[in-house]
C-alpha positions as CSV (number, residue, x, y, z in Angstrom):
1,M,95.9,105.2,82.0
2,A,98.9,105.1,84.2
3,E,102.2,106.4,83.0
4,S,105.5,105.8,84.7
5,N,108.3,108.3,82.9
6,F,106.5,110.1,79.7
7,S,103.3,111.6,78.4
8,A,100.8,109.0,77.0
9,A,101.4,110.8,73.6
10,A,105.0,109.6,74.1
11,T,104.0,106.2,74.6
12,G,101.8,106.4,71.6
13,W,104.6,107.7,69.5
14,I,106.6,104.8,70.6
15,A,103.9,102.1,69.5
16,I,103.5,103.9,66.2
17,A,107.5,103.8,65.6
18,T,107.4,100.0,66.6
19,G,104.6,99.4,63.9
20,V,106.3,101.3,61.4
21,S,109.7,99.7,62.0
22,A,107.6,96.3,61.7
23,I,106.2,97.5,58.4
24,L,109.3,98.6,56.9
25,A,111.0,95.3,58.1
26,V,108.6,93.4,56.1
27,I,108.9,95.5,53.2
28,F,112.6,95.1,53.0
29,L,112.5,91.3,53.6
30,T,110.2,91.2,50.4
31,L,112.9,93.3,48.8
32,M,115.6,91.1,49.6
33,Y,113.9,88.2,48.3
34,S,112.7,89.9,45.2
35,V,115.0,92.6,44.3
36,N,118.7,92.4,45.7
37,Q,119.9,90.8,48.9
38,S,121.8,94.0,50.3
39,F,118.2,94.9,51.5
40,G,118.6,92.3,53.9
41,K,121.2,94.5,56.0
42,V,118.1,97.1,56.3
43,N,115.8,94.3,57.6
44,D,118.3,93.3,60.2
45,V,118.7,96.8,61.3
46,L,115.2,97.1,61.2
47,N,114.6,93.9,63.2
48,S,117.1,95.4,66.1
49,V,114.8,98.5,66.0
50,I,111.4,96.5,66.7
51,G,113.3,95.0,69.5
52,I,114.6,97.6,71.2
53,S,111.4,99.8,70.6
54,S,109.3,96.9,72.1
55,M,111.2,96.6,74.9
56,V,110.6,100.9,75.5
57,L,107.2,100.1,74.7
58,A,106.8,97.5,77.6
59,W,108.7,99.5,79.7
60,K,106.6,102.7,79.5
61,L,103.3,100.5,79.6
62,F,104.4,98.8,82.7
63,A,102.9,100.8,85.2
64,E,99.5,100.2,83.4
65,H,100.3,96.5,83.3
66,F,101.4,96.3,86.9
67,A,98.3,97.9,88.0
68,K,96.4,95.1,86.9
69,S,98.4,92.3,87.1
70,P,101.5,92.7,89.5
71,L,103.0,89.2,89.1
72,M,102.3,88.7,85.5
73,S,103.5,92.1,84.4
74,Q,107.1,91.5,86.1
75,I,107.5,87.9,84.2
76,A,106.0,90.0,80.6
77,L,108.5,92.3,81.0
78,A,111.4,90.3,81.5
79,L,110.4,88.2,78.6
80,V,110.3,91.2,76.5
81,V,114.0,92.2,77.7
82,I,115.1,88.8,76.8
83,G,113.1,89.0,73.4
84,A,114.8,92.4,72.5
85,I,118.2,90.9,73.3
86,F,117.4,88.0,71.5
87,T,116.3,89.9,68.6
88,I,119.4,91.9,68.5
89,I,121.9,89.0,69.1
90,G,120.2,87.6,65.7
91,S,120.7,90.8,63.8
92,I,124.3,90.9,64.9
93,L,125.0,87.6,63.8
94,I,123.9,87.9,60.4
95,M,125.1,91.2,59.8
96,F,128.6,90.8,60.9
97,G,128.7,87.2,59.1
98,F,128.9,85.2,62.4
99,T,126.4,82.9,61.1
100,D,124.1,82.2,58.2
101,F,120.5,83.3,58.1
102,V,118.8,80.1,59.5
103,L,120.7,80.4,62.6
104,A,120.2,84.1,62.9
105,G,116.4,83.8,62.1
106,W,116.0,81.3,65.4
107,Y,117.2,84.1,67.4
108,S,115.2,86.6,65.7
109,A,112.1,83.8,65.9
110,I,112.9,83.4,69.8
111,G,113.1,87.2,70.1
112,N,109.8,88.2,68.5
113,A,108.0,85.4,70.1
114,L,108.8,86.6,73.5
115,I,107.7,89.8,72.5
116,G,104.8,88.5,71.3
117,L,103.9,86.8,74.5
118,W,104.7,90.2,76.5
119,L,102.0,91.5,73.7
120,I,99.5,89.1,74.7
121,T,100.1,89.2,78.5
122,F,99.5,92.9,78.7
123,C,96.5,93.3,76.3
124,Y,94.8,90.6,78.4
125,A,95.4,92.4,81.5
126,V,93.7,95.8,80.0
127,L,90.9,93.6,78.1
128,H,88.4,94.5,80.5
129,G,89.5,97.9,81.2
130,N,88.7,101.4,79.8
131,S,92.6,102.2,79.3
132,L,92.6,101.4,75.7
133,P,89.8,100.7,72.8
134,H,88.5,97.3,73.0
135,N,89.1,96.5,69.1
136,L,92.6,97.5,69.6
137,V,93.2,95.5,72.5
138,I,91.6,92.2,70.7
139,F,94.3,93.2,67.8
140,G,97.0,93.1,70.3
141,I,96.1,89.7,71.5
142,V,95.8,88.2,67.8
143,A,99.0,90.0,66.7
144,G,100.8,88.7,69.8
145,A,99.8,85.3,69.1
146,C,101.0,85.3,65.7
147,M,104.4,86.3,67.1
148,A,104.4,83.6,69.4
149,I,103.8,81.2,66.8
150,G,107.6,81.8,66.2
151,L,108.6,79.6,69.1
152,V,106.9,76.5,67.3
153,G,109.7,76.7,64.1
154,V,112.6,76.6,66.7
155,P,113.9,73.3,66.7
């Protein structure tokens, strides 16, 4: 796999950290609704971490993506950067009380959907290569599609 800045191991750890952050965000969201609303702040911070780490991961994988699909990789990188910005804005809006959870949720949904579109384009670009295991690529396409569904809920 082509690497732009760090080793493949560092990229792998960024991917793992992103996944762990997503799992923790779901756990804290569940705790917020079932135990105490104070867990929502942790969920909001984790949502920002997911956006930032997804953007870093996309940057790390850009060389691989660019080699397979130059134009689409640039568009996808722009999508993930915009998506990360939207997730951060959504978290800031709710954490500092600028708005309620509905508007902040729309920002987060848009951000995660854009990150999901990046994931779909990256996985599709590497689908027929040997740089990643085939099942992992298929899982990435399915996960990205689930994330992109967030665009449907935005008015």
